[in-house]
CSV table of C-alpha atoms in Angstrom, one decimal:
chain,number,residue,atom,x,y,z
A,1,MET,CA,9.2,-10.2,-6.1
A,2,ALA,CA,9.7,-12.9,-8.1
A,3,SER,CA,6.8,-15.6,-9.3
A,4,SER,CA,3.4,-17.3,-8.8
A,5,THR,CA,2.8,-19.1,-5.6
A,6,GLU,CA,3.0,-22.9,-7.0
A,7,THR,CA,3.8,-22.8,-10.2
A,8,ARG,CA,6.7,-20.8,-9.1
A,9,LYS,CA,7.7,-19.4,-12.2
A,10,PRO,CA,9.2,-16.5,-13.0
A,11,PHE,CA,7.3,-13.0,-13.0
A,12,PRO,CA,6.8,-12.0,-15.9
A,13,GLN,CA,7.8,-8.5,-16.9
A,14,PRO,CA,4.5,-6.5,-17.1
A,15,ALA,CA,2.9,-5.5,-20.9
A,16,ALA,CA,3.4,-1.7,-22.3
A,17,GLY,CA,1.2,0.9,-23.0
A,18,TYR,CA,-2.2,0.8,-21.4
A,19,THR,CA,-1.3,-0.7,-17.6
A,20,GLN,CA,1.2,1.7,-17.7
A,21,SER,CA,0.3,3.1,-14.4
A,22,PHE,CA,0.9,7.6,-13.8
A,23,TRP,CA,2.4,7.8,-10.8
A,24,ARG,CA,5.3,6.4,-13.4
A,25,THR,CA,5.2,8.7,-16.0
A,26,GLU,CA,8.4,11.1,-14.7
A,27,LEU,CA,10.5,8.9,-14.7
A,28,ASP,CA,13.8,9.0,-12.2
A,29,PRO,CA,16.8,8.1,-12.2
A,30,LEU,CA,17.6,5.2,-10.5
A,31,ASP,CA,15.0,3.6,-12.2
A,32,ASN,CA,17.5,1.4,-13.5
A,33,HIS,CA,20.2,1.5,-11.8
A,34,ARG,CA,23.2,-0.5,-10.3
A,35,SER,CA,24.6,0.6,-7.9
A,36,THR,CA,27.7,-1.3,-9.2
A,37,PRO,CA,28.3,-3.4,-12.6
A,38,ASP,CA,27.3,-7.1,-10.6
A,39,LEU,CA,25.8,-8.9,-8.6
A,40,PRO,CA,26.9,-9.1,-5.0
A,41,ILE,CA,28.4,-11.7,-3.8
A,42,GLU,CA,27.5,-11.2,-0.4
A,43,ALA,CA,25.6,-9.1,1.7
A,44,ASP,CA,24.9,-7.8,5.3
A,45,ILE,CA,21.3,-8.1,4.9
A,46,LEU,CA,19.5,-8.6,0.9
A,47,ILE,CA,16.0,-6.5,0.9
A,48,ILE,CA,13.4,-7.8,-2.1
A,49,GLY,CA,11.2,-5.1,-3.2
A,50,SER,CA,11.6,-1.4,-3.4
A,51,GLY,CA,8.2,-0.6,-2.9
A,52,TYR,CA,7.1,0.9,0.2
A,53,ALA,CA,8.2,-1.4,2.3
A,54,GLY,CA,12.0,-1.8,0.9
A,55,ALA,CA,12.7,2.2,0.6
A,56,SER,CA,11.7,2.2,3.7
A,57,THR,CA,13.8,0.0,5.6
A,58,ALA,CA,16.8,0.7,3.6
A,59,TYR,CA,16.1,4.2,4.3
A,60,HIS,CA,16.3,3.9,7.6
A,61,LEU,CA,19.2,1.1,7.7
A,62,PHE,CA,21.1,4.1,6.8
A,63,PRO,CA,20.3,7.2,9.2
A,64,GLU,CA,21.8,10.1,9.7
A,65,ASN,CA,25.5,10.7,11.0
A,66,GLN,CA,25.0,7.0,12.0
A,67,GLN,CA,28.1,5.8,14.0
A,68,GLY,CA,30.5,3.1,12.7
A,69,THR,CA,31.1,1.2,9.4
A,70,PRO,CA,26.9,0.3,7.8
A,71,PRO,CA,26.3,-2.7,7.4
A,72,LYS,CA,26.8,-4.5,4.1
A,73,VAL,CA,22.6,-3.8,2.1
A,74,VAL,CA,21.9,-4.7,-1.4
A,75,LEU,CA,18.0,-4.1,-2.2
A,76,LEU,CA,16.9,-6.2,-5.1
A,77,GLU,CA,14.3,-5.2,-7.1
A,78,ALA,CA,13.3,-7.5,-9.7
A,79,ARG,CA,12.2,-4.6,-12.7
A,80,GLU,CA,12.4,-1.5,-12.8
A,81,LEU,CA,12.4,1.0,-9.0
A,82,CYS,CA,9.0,1.4,-7.8
A,83,SER,CA,7.4,-0.5,-10.7
A,84,GLY,CA,5.6,-3.4,-8.7
A,85,ALA,CA,2.3,-2.0,-5.9
A,86,THR,CA,3.5,1.6,-5.1
A,87,GLY,CA,4.0,2.6,-8.3
A,88,ARG,CA,0.9,1.4,-8.6
A,89,ASN,CA,-1.7,2.9,-6.1
A,90,GLY,CA,-4.0,5.5,-5.4
A,91,GLY,CA,-1.8,8.0,-4.0
A,92,HIS,CA,-4.2,7.9,-1.2
A,93,LEU,CA,-3.0,8.9,2.5
A,94,ARG,CA,-6.1,8.0,4.4
A,95,PRO,CA,-5.7,6.5,8.0
A,96,ASP,CA,-9.3,4.0,9.3
A,97,LEU,CA,-10.2,5.6,12.0
A,98,TYR,CA,-13.6,3.0,12.0
A,99,SER,CA,-13.9,1.0,8.7
A,100,ALA,CA,-11.6,-1.7,9.6
A,101,THR,CA,-11.5,-0.8,13.5
A,102,LYS,CA,-14.6,-2.8,13.5
A,103,ILE,CA,-13.6,-5.7,12.3
A,104,TYR,CA,-10.2,-5.7,14.5
A,105,THR,CA,-12.7,-4.7,17.7
A,106,GLU,CA,-14.9,-8.3,17.6
A,107,ARG,CA,-12.0,-10.4,16.2
A,108,TYR,CA,-9.8,-8.8,18.9
A,109,GLY,CA,-11.2,-7.0,21.1
A,110,LEU,CA,-11.0,-3.0,21.5
A,111,ASP,CA,-7.5,-2.0,23.3
A,112,ALA,CA,-6.0,-4.0,20.1
A,113,ALA,CA,-7.8,-2.3,17.4
A,114,VAL,CA,-7.1,0.7,19.1
A,115,GLU,CA,-3.5,0.7,18.9
A,116,VAL,CA,-4.0,0.2,14.5
A,117,VAL,CA,-6.0,3.7,14.5
A,118,ARG,CA,-3.6,4.9,16.5
A,119,PHE,CA,-0.7,3.9,14.4
A,120,GLU,CA,-1.6,5.2,11.1
A,121,ILE,CA,-2.8,8.1,12.5
A,122,ALA,CA,0.8,8.4,14.4
A,123,HIS,CA,2.1,8.5,10.3
A,124,MET,CA,0.5,12.0,9.0
A,125,LYS,CA,2.9,13.3,11.5
A,126,THR,CA,5.8,11.3,10.1
A,127,LEU,CA,5.2,11.8,6.9
A,128,GLU,CA,4.7,15.7,6.9
A,129,LYS,CA,8.6,16.0,9.4
A,130,LEU,CA,9.9,13.2,6.8
A,131,VAL,CA,9.0,15.0,4.1
A,132,GLN,CA,10.1,18.7,5.5
A,133,LYS,CA,13.2,17.3,6.7
A,134,GLU,CA,14.6,15.5,2.7
A,135,LYS,CA,12.7,18.0,1.0
A,136,ILE,CA,10.7,15.2,-0.8
A,137,ASP,CA,8.9,16.5,-3.8
A,138,CYS,CA,6.4,14.5,-4.0
A,139,ASP,CA,3.2,16.3,-3.7
A,140,LEU,CA,2.2,15.7,0.3
A,141,THR,CA,-1.2,17.3,0.7
A,142,PHE,CA,-2.9,16.6,3.5
A,143,THR,CA,-6.9,17.6,3.6
A,144,ARG,CA,-10.4,16.4,4.9
A,145,SER,CA,-11.1,11.9,3.7
A,146,LEU,CA,-15.3,11.4,2.5
A,147,ASP,CA,-16.1,8.6,3.6
A,148,ILE,CA,-19.7,8.5,1.7
A,149,TYR,CA,-22.8,5.7,1.4
A,150,LEU,CA,-25.6,5.0,-1.7
A,151,ASP,CA,-26.4,2.1,0.4
A,152,VAL,CA,-28.9,3.2,3.7
A,153,ASP,CA,-28.8,-0.1,5.3
A,154,GLN,CA,-24.6,0.1,5.3
A,155,LEU,CA,-24.8,3.7,6.8
A,156,ALA,CA,-27.3,3.0,9.6
A,157,ALA,CA,-24.3,-0.1,10.9
A,158,ALA,CA,-21.0,2.0,10.2
A,159,LYS,CA,-23.1,4.4,12.6
A,160,SER,CA,-24.0,2.6,15.2
A,161,PHE,CA,-20.6,1.3,15.4
A,162,TYR,CA,-18.8,5.1,15.6
A,163,ASP,CA,-21.5,6.1,18.1
A,164,TYR,CA,-19.4,3.5,19.7
A,165,LEU,CA,-16.1,4.7,19.7
A,166,VAL,CA,-17.8,8.0,20.4
A,167,ASP,CA,-19.2,6.3,23.7
A,168,GLN,CA,-15.6,5.1,24.6
A,169,GLY,CA,-14.4,8.5,24.8
A,170,LEU,CA,-11.7,8.0,22.2
A,171,ASP,CA,-10.5,11.1,21.5
A,172,PHE,CA,-9.4,10.4,17.9
A,173,MET,CA,-12.8,10.2,17.4
A,174,ASP,CA,-12.9,13.7,18.2
A,175,ASP,CA,-12.3,14.4,14.1
A,176,VAL,CA,-14.6,12.0,13.1
A,177,GLN,CA,-17.9,13.8,11.8
A,178,TYR,CA,-21.2,12.5,10.7
A,179,LEU,CA,-22.7,13.8,7.4
A,180,SER,CA,-25.9,13.5,7.8
A,181,GLN,CA,-27.6,13.3,3.3
A,182,GLU,CA,-27.6,17.0,2.7
A,183,ASP,CA,-24.7,16.7,3.7
A,184,ALA,CA,-23.6,14.5,2.0
A,185,GLN,CA,-24.6,15.5,-1.4
A,186,GLY,CA,-24.7,19.5,-0.9
A,187,LYS,CA,-21.1,19.8,0.4
A,188,ALA,CA,-19.1,16.2,-1.0
A,189,LYS,CA,-21.3,16.4,-3.9
A,190,VAL,CA,-22.2,12.9,-4.5
A,191,ARG,CA,-25.4,12.2,-6.5
A,192,ASN,CA,-27.7,9.6,-4.0
A,193,ALA,CA,-25.5,10.1,-1.1
A,194,GLN,CA,-27.1,8.6,1.8
A,195,GLY,CA,-24.8,9.9,4.5
A,196,GLY,CA,-21.6,9.7,5.8
A,197,PHE,CA,-18.0,10.7,7.4
A,198,SER,CA,-15.4,13.0,7.3
A,199,PHE,CA,-11.7,12.5,8.7
A,200,SER,CA,-7.9,14.2,8.0
A,201,ALA,CA,-6.3,12.3,5.1
A,202,GLY,CA,-3.7,13.3,2.6
A,203,HIS,CA,-2.0,11.8,-0.4
A,204,LEU,CA,0.5,12.4,-2.3
A,205,TRP,CA,2.5,11.0,-5.7
A,206,PRO,CA,3.9,7.7,-4.0
A,207,TYR,CA,6.3,6.8,-6.4
A,208,LYS,CA,8.9,9.9,-5.6
A,209,LEU,CA,7.9,9.4,-2.4
A,210,ILE,CA,10.1,5.4,-3.0
A,211,CYS,CA,12.3,7.1,-5.1
A,212,ARG,CA,13.8,10.1,-2.7
A,213,LEU,CA,13.8,7.6,0.0
A,214,ILE,CA,15.9,4.4,-1.6
A,215,ARG,CA,18.4,7.6,-3.5
A,216,ILE,CA,19.2,9.4,0.6
A,217,ALA,CA,19.4,5.6,0.7
A,218,VAL,CA,21.6,4.8,-2.1
A,219,SER,CA,23.8,8.1,-0.8
A,220,ARG,CA,24.4,6.5,2.5
A,221,GLY,CA,25.9,2.7,1.1
A,222,LEU,CA,22.8,1.0,-0.7
A,223,ASN,CA,23.9,-1.1,-3.3
A,224,LEU,CA,20.6,-0.8,-5.6
A,225,GLN,CA,20.3,-3.6,-8.3
A,226,THR,CA,17.2,-3.4,-10.8
A,227,ASN,CA,15.8,-5.5,-13.3
A,228,THR,CA,17.4,-8.6,-10.6
A,229,MET,CA,14.4,-11.6,-10.4
A,230,VAL,CA,14.7,-13.6,-7.1
A,231,THR,CA,13.3,-17.6,-8.5
A,232,GLU,CA,14.3,-18.8,-5.0
A,233,ILE,CA,15.6,-18.7,-1.4
A,234,GLY,CA,17.6,-21.5,0.0
A,235,GLN,CA,16.1,-23.5,2.5
A,236,ASP,CA,18.9,-24.1,4.6
A,237,ARG,CA,22.0,-22.2,5.8
A,238,THR,CA,25.4,-22.4,4.9
A,239,PRO,CA,28.3,-23.5,7.8
A,240,GLU,CA,29.0,-19.6,7.8
A,241,GLY,CA,25.3,-19.3,8.5
A,242,LEU,CA,24.5,-16.9,4.4
A,243,TRP,CA,21.3,-18.2,3.0
A,244,PRO,CA,21.6,-18.9,-0.1
A,245,VAL,CA,19.3,-16.4,-2.4
A,246,THR,CA,19.2,-17.6,-6.2
A,247,THR,CA,18.4,-14.7,-9.0
A,248,ASN,CA,18.7,-13.7,-12.9
A,249,ARG,CA,21.7,-12.8,-12.0
A,250,GLY,CA,24.0,-15.2,-10.2
A,251,VAL,CA,23.3,-16.1,-6.7
A,252,ILE,CA,24.0,-14.0,-3.8
A,253,HIS,CA,24.7,-15.0,-0.5
A,254,ALA,CA,23.1,-12.8,2.0
A,255,ARG,CA,23.2,-13.0,6.8
A,256,LYS,CA,19.8,-12.1,6.7
A,257,ILE,CA,16.9,-11.2,4.5
A,258,ILE,CA,13.8,-9.4,4.1
A,259,LEU,CA,11.1,-10.2,2.3
A,260,ALA,CA,9.4,-6.2,1.2
A,261,THR,CA,7.7,-8.7,-1.5
A,262,ASN,CA,3.4,-8.6,-0.3
A,263,ALA,CA,1.9,-9.7,-2.7
A,264,PHE,CA,4.9,-12.0,-4.3
A,265,THR,CA,6.0,-13.5,-1.0
A,266,GLY,CA,4.7,-16.9,-0.9
A,267,ALA,CA,6.1,-16.7,-4.2
A,268,LEU,CA,9.9,-17.0,-2.0
A,269,ALA,CA,8.5,-18.2,1.4
A,270,PRO,CA,5.3,-20.7,-0.1
A,271,GLU,CA,4.2,-20.8,3.7
A,272,TYR,CA,3.1,-17.3,3.5
A,273,SER,CA,0.4,-18.7,0.2
A,274,LYS,CA,-2.5,-19.3,2.1
A,275,ALA,CA,-1.2,-16.3,4.6
A,276,ILE,CA,-0.7,-13.3,1.7
A,277,VAL,CA,-2.6,-14.3,-1.9
A,278,PRO,CA,-2.0,-11.9,-4.6
A,279,CYS,CA,-4.9,-10.0,-5.7
A,280,LYS,CA,-4.7,-7.6,-8.8
A,281,GLY,CA,-7.0,-4.7,-8.1
A,282,LEU,CA,-8.2,-1.3,-11.6
A,283,CYS,CA,-6.8,2.5,-10.8
A,284,THR,CA,-7.1,5.2,-13.5
A,285,HIS,CA,-6.4,8.8,-14.2
A,286,ILE,CA,-9.1,11.2,-14.8
A,287,GLU,CA,-8.9,14.2,-16.9
A,288,PRO,CA,-11.9,17.0,-17.3
A,289,ALA,CA,-11.7,18.4,-20.7
A,290,PRO,CA,-9.5,21.6,-21.4
A,291,GLY,CA,-11.8,24.7,-20.6
A,292,ALA,CA,-14.4,22.5,-19.4
A,293,PRO,CA,-15.9,23.2,-16.4
A,294,TYR,CA,-15.8,21.0,-13.5
A,295,GLN,CA,-16.4,21.0,-9.1
A,296,GLU,CA,-13.1,21.5,-7.8
A,297,LEU,CA,-12.6,18.2,-5.1
A,298,PRO,CA,-10.2,19.4,-2.8
A,299,GLU,CA,-10.8,16.0,-1.0
A,300,THR,CA,-10.5,12.3,-0.9
A,301,TYR,CA,-13.4,9.8,-0.7
A,302,ALA,CA,-14.3,6.5,-0.4
A,303,ILE,CA,-17.4,5.8,-1.8
A,304,ARG,CA,-19.5,2.8,-0.5
A,305,GLN,CA,-22.4,1.9,-3.1
A,306,GLY,CA,-23.0,-1.9,-0.8
A,307,LEU,CA,-21.5,-4.1,1.4
A,308,GLY,CA,-17.7,-4.7,-0.3
A,309,ALA,CA,-18.5,-1.9,-3.4
A,310,PHE,CA,-15.5,0.5,-2.3
A,311,ILE,CA,-14.1,3.5,-4.7
A,312,TYR,CA,-10.7,5.6,-3.8
A,313,GLN,CA,-11.2,9.2,-5.1
A,314,ILE,CA,-7.8,11.8,-4.7
A,315,SER,CA,-8.0,15.2,-6.9
A,316,ARG,CA,-4.7,16.1,-7.5
A,317,LYS,CA,-4.0,20.1,-8.0
A,318,ASP,CA,-3.9,19.9,-11.7
A,319,GLY,CA,-7.5,19.1,-11.2
A,320,SER,CA,-6.8,15.7,-12.5
A,321,ILE,CA,-8.5,12.3,-10.3
A,322,ILE,CA,-7.0,9.4,-9.6
A,323,VAL,CA,-10.1,6.7,-8.9
A,324,GLY,CA,-9.5,3.2,-8.5
A,325,GLY,CA,-11.5,-0.2,-6.7
A,326,ALA,CA,-15.4,-0.9,-7.6
A,327,GLN,CA,-13.9,-4.5,-7.1
A,328,TYR,CA,-17.3,-5.3,-7.1
A,329,THR,CA,-18.3,-5.3,-10.4
A,330,TYR,CA,-15.3,-8.6,-10.6
A,331,LYS,CA,-15.4,-9.8,-7.6
A,332,ASP,CA,-17.3,-13.1,-8.8
A,333,ILE,CA,-15.3,-13.7,-10.8
A,334,PRO,CA,-12.8,-14.7,-8.6
A,335,ASP,CA,-9.7,-15.7,-12.2
A,336,GLN,CA,-9.5,-12.0,-13.1
A,337,TRP,CA,-8.6,-11.0,-10.0
A,338,HIS,CA,-8.0,-13.4,-7.3
A,339,ASN,CA,-4.1,-14.8,-7.1
A,340,ASN,CA,-3.7,-13.3,-9.4
A,341,PRO,CA,-0.5,-11.6,-9.9
A,342,ASP,CA,-0.4,-10.5,-13.3
A,343,ASP,CA,-0.2,-6.6,-13.2
A,344,GLY,CA,0.3,-6.0,-17.5
A,345,THR,CA,-3.6,-7.0,-18.2
A,346,LEU,CA,-6.7,-5.1,-17.5
A,347,ILE,CA,-9.2,-6.3,-16.2
A,348,ASN,CA,-11.4,-7.4,-18.3
A,349,SER,CA,-14.8,-6.1,-16.0
A,350,VAL,CA,-13.7,-3.4,-15.1
A,351,GLU,CA,-11.7,-1.8,-18.1
A,352,HIS,CA,-14.2,0.2,-19.2
A,353,TYR,CA,-16.0,1.5,-15.7
A,354,PHE,CA,-14.7,4.7,-14.6
A,355,ASP,CA,-15.7,6.7,-18.7
A,356,GLY,CA,-18.0,9.0,-17.6
A,357,TYR,CA,-17.6,8.0,-14.0
A,358,MET,CA,-17.1,11.7,-12.7
A,359,GLN,CA,-20.3,12.9,-14.7
A,360,ARG,CA,-22.5,9.8,-13.0
A,361,THR,CA,-20.4,10.7,-9.7
A,362,PHE,CA,-21.0,14.4,-8.8
A,363,PHE,CA,-22.8,17.1,-9.2
A,364,GLY,CA,-21.1,20.1,-11.0
A,365,TRP,CA,-19.0,18.0,-13.2
A,366,GLU,CA,-22.5,16.9,-15.3
A,367,ASP,CA,-20.6,19.2,-18.3
A,368,SER,CA,-16.5,18.4,-17.4
A,369,ASN,CA,-16.3,15.5,-20.5
A,370,ALA,CA,-13.3,13.7,-18.4
A,371,THR,CA,-12.0,12.0,-20.1
A,372,VAL,CA,-10.2,8.4,-18.8
A,373,LYS,CA,-6.2,9.5,-19.6
A,374,HIS,CA,-3.9,6.6,-17.5
A,375,ILE,CA,-5.4,2.8,-17.2
A,376,TRP,CA,-3.8,0.7,-15.0
A,377,THR,CA,-3.6,-2.2,-12.9
A,378,GLY,CA,-2.1,-3.4,-9.6
A,379,VAL,CA,-1.1,-6.4,-7.4
A,380,MET,CA,-2.3,-6.0,-3.7
A,381,GLY,CA,-1.0,-8.6,-0.5
A,382,TYR,CA,-4.3,-9.9,0.4
A,383,SER,CA,-4.2,-10.8,3.5
A,384,ALA,CA,-5.8,-14.1,5.6
A,385,ASP,CA,-6.5,-12.2,7.8
A,386,SER,CA,-6.9,-7.7,7.2
A,387,LEU,CA,-3.3,-8.2,9.3
A,388,PRO,CA,0.5,-7.5,7.7
A,389,HIS,CA,2.9,-9.7,8.4
A,390,ILE,CA,5.9,-8.4,10.2
A,391,GLY,CA,8.6,-9.6,11.9
A,392,ASP,CA,11.3,-12.6,12.0
A,393,ILE,CA,10.1,-15.9,9.6
A,394,PRO,CA,8.2,-18.8,11.8
A,395,GLY,CA,11.4,-21.5,11.6
A,396,LYS,CA,14.1,-19.4,9.1
A,397,PRO,CA,16.6,-16.9,11.3
A,398,GLY,CA,17.6,-13.9,9.7
A,399,GLN,CA,14.3,-13.5,7.9
A,400,PHE,CA,11.8,-11.3,8.2
A,401,ILE,CA,9.0,-10.1,6.5
A,402,ALA,CA,7.1,-6.8,6.1
A,403,ALA,CA,4.4,-7.7,3.7
A,404,GLY,CA,0.7,-8.4,3.4
A,405,PHE,CA,-1.3,-4.6,3.6
A,406,ASN,CA,-3.7,-5.6,1.9
A,407,GLY,CA,-4.0,-2.2,-0.5
A,408,HIS,CA,-3.8,0.4,2.5
A,409,GLY,CA,0.1,0.2,2.9
A,410,MET,CA,0.1,3.7,3.0
A,411,PRO,CA,-0.6,4.7,6.2
A,412,VAL,CA,1.3,2.7,8.0
A,413,VAL,CA,4.3,1.0,5.7
A,414,PHE,CA,6.4,3.7,7.0
A,415,LEU,CA,7.0,3.3,10.0
A,416,CYS,CA,6.5,-0.6,9.3
A,417,GLY,CA,9.9,-0.8,7.2
A,418,LYS,CA,11.7,1.6,10.5
A,419,ALA,CA,10.6,-1.9,13.0
A,420,ILE,CA,12.3,-3.6,10.2
A,421,ALA,CA,15.5,-2.1,10.0
A,422,GLN,CA,15.6,-2.0,13.5
A,423,MET,CA,14.6,-5.6,13.9
A,424,ALA,CA,17.0,-7.7,11.5
A,425,GLN,CA,20.1,-3.7,12.4
A,426,HIS,CA,20.0,-4.0,16.2
A,427,SER,CA,18.0,-8.1,16.9
A,428,VAL,CA,14.7,-5.2,19.0
A,429,PRO,CA,12.6,-7.5,19.3
A,430,PHE,CA,9.1,-7.3,17.8
A,431,GLN,CA,7.1,-6.5,21.4
A,432,LYS,CA,10.1,-3.2,21.8
A,433,THR,CA,9.2,-1.7,17.9
A,434,GLY,CA,6.3,0.4,19.0
A,435,LEU,CA,4.2,-1.8,15.8
A,436,PRO,CA,0.6,-2.7,17.0
A,437,ARG,CA,1.0,-6.0,18.2
A,438,LEU,CA,-2.3,-7.5,15.8
A,439,PHE,CA,0.7,-7.1,12.7
A,440,GLU,CA,3.6,-9.0,15.0
A,441,THR,CA,3.6,-12.4,11.8
A,442,SER,CA,3.6,-15.5,13.3
A,443,ALA,CA,3.4,-19.8,12.6
A,444,ALA,CA,-0.5,-19.6,13.9
A,445,ARG,CA,-0.9,-17.2,11.1
A,446,LEU,CA,0.5,-18.9,8.4
A,447,ASP,CA,-2.5,-21.3,8.6
A,448,PRO,CA,-5.5,-18.5,8.1
A,449,VAL,CA,-8.4,-19.2,10.6
A,450,TYR,CA,-9.6,-16.6,8.2
A,451,ASN,CA,-10.4,-15.9,5.0
A,452,ASP,CA,-10.6,-11.9,4.0
A,453,THR,CA,-9.2,-12.4,0.7
A,454,VAL,CA,-12.1,-13.6,-1.3
A,455,GLY,CA,-14.8,-11.7,1.6
């Protein structure tokens, strides 16, 4: 999680103040935790990154009622716990039932695309059971998601593929409802809406989920070391089969390494520099004025202004809104976001975009006096082919990766972390993990055919 893919300098610490994520306003006691005062000398398994992928992997490496001696697992985080993209996202638990499915179908065939859809749907029930079992207070809420189109041509194209999926007899399409223009404006309350779709989704407080998973793992033996920036992984193993890992606090040797580094993977594994690119995005927390009237919006939203123009949104139970995206306002200024790992500054072109956003977008918010209370940036790991990289790092025995989630990690990462834990701890082959075949990292994918990061 440490550096720019080109300069390989230590990743800069985040700026204080206006880039503070809303999700990090209630900090966990483990936020700056170190299980031991000194950096351990060795580890059986070393996890780099304490976001969703790192937390899920750690949790699954320390199962309840584990038999035998647990492995010596160390988790390194460059900054505070869950201070990267997971602690800065939109909190949206939203499987993609038809949008990205179109791209995957065109490139890899319907069967492979459907595997991804079913995998994302599985996360809904899996997370519900997890939160109940571990009594995790993370505001997990299940609702419907409204995918609203403001552009007639884009809606027509989406409707055509929706009809195709329905004609295939896919059971999960029973949950997808088409919304007419009347529905989209009347029920979804979106001005200028031309139509859209509705399907099951959810949202949560991501930082609280991750901290709870880490806390459980720490209680079972995980050694957590925050504020420990990895600057280099050695190219060769020692005669004992250990990988040397250099940090700002010294060197630790690990038998196995898991890169849960998402956007910053290329800094430590340069072979991924083309495959996973750090891309900066912006998110906000908006509140109506105390006592002011506003229309309740219990659903989550994706509002599509046109091709590539996407804004996501969730409503919290206190009436506030988390809303972000609007990449189309700065897409043509790549230095502000593309291959840009700096989450300590805002994006100039979109800094004031969400001022008055609720009032101009939704019926019933005209007199809400809603204002932006928090605004922050985060750095996502966009993969060149829009698919995560999961599995054995090519040519590096004992090194694994779970990264490149394209800003769509919430309905994907938890079970990816489970799979990586199985691969690292028990040598389970990728094909036996239950992951979609398209997620497997490979040498071929490191030289991408596509370049979706700029599209």
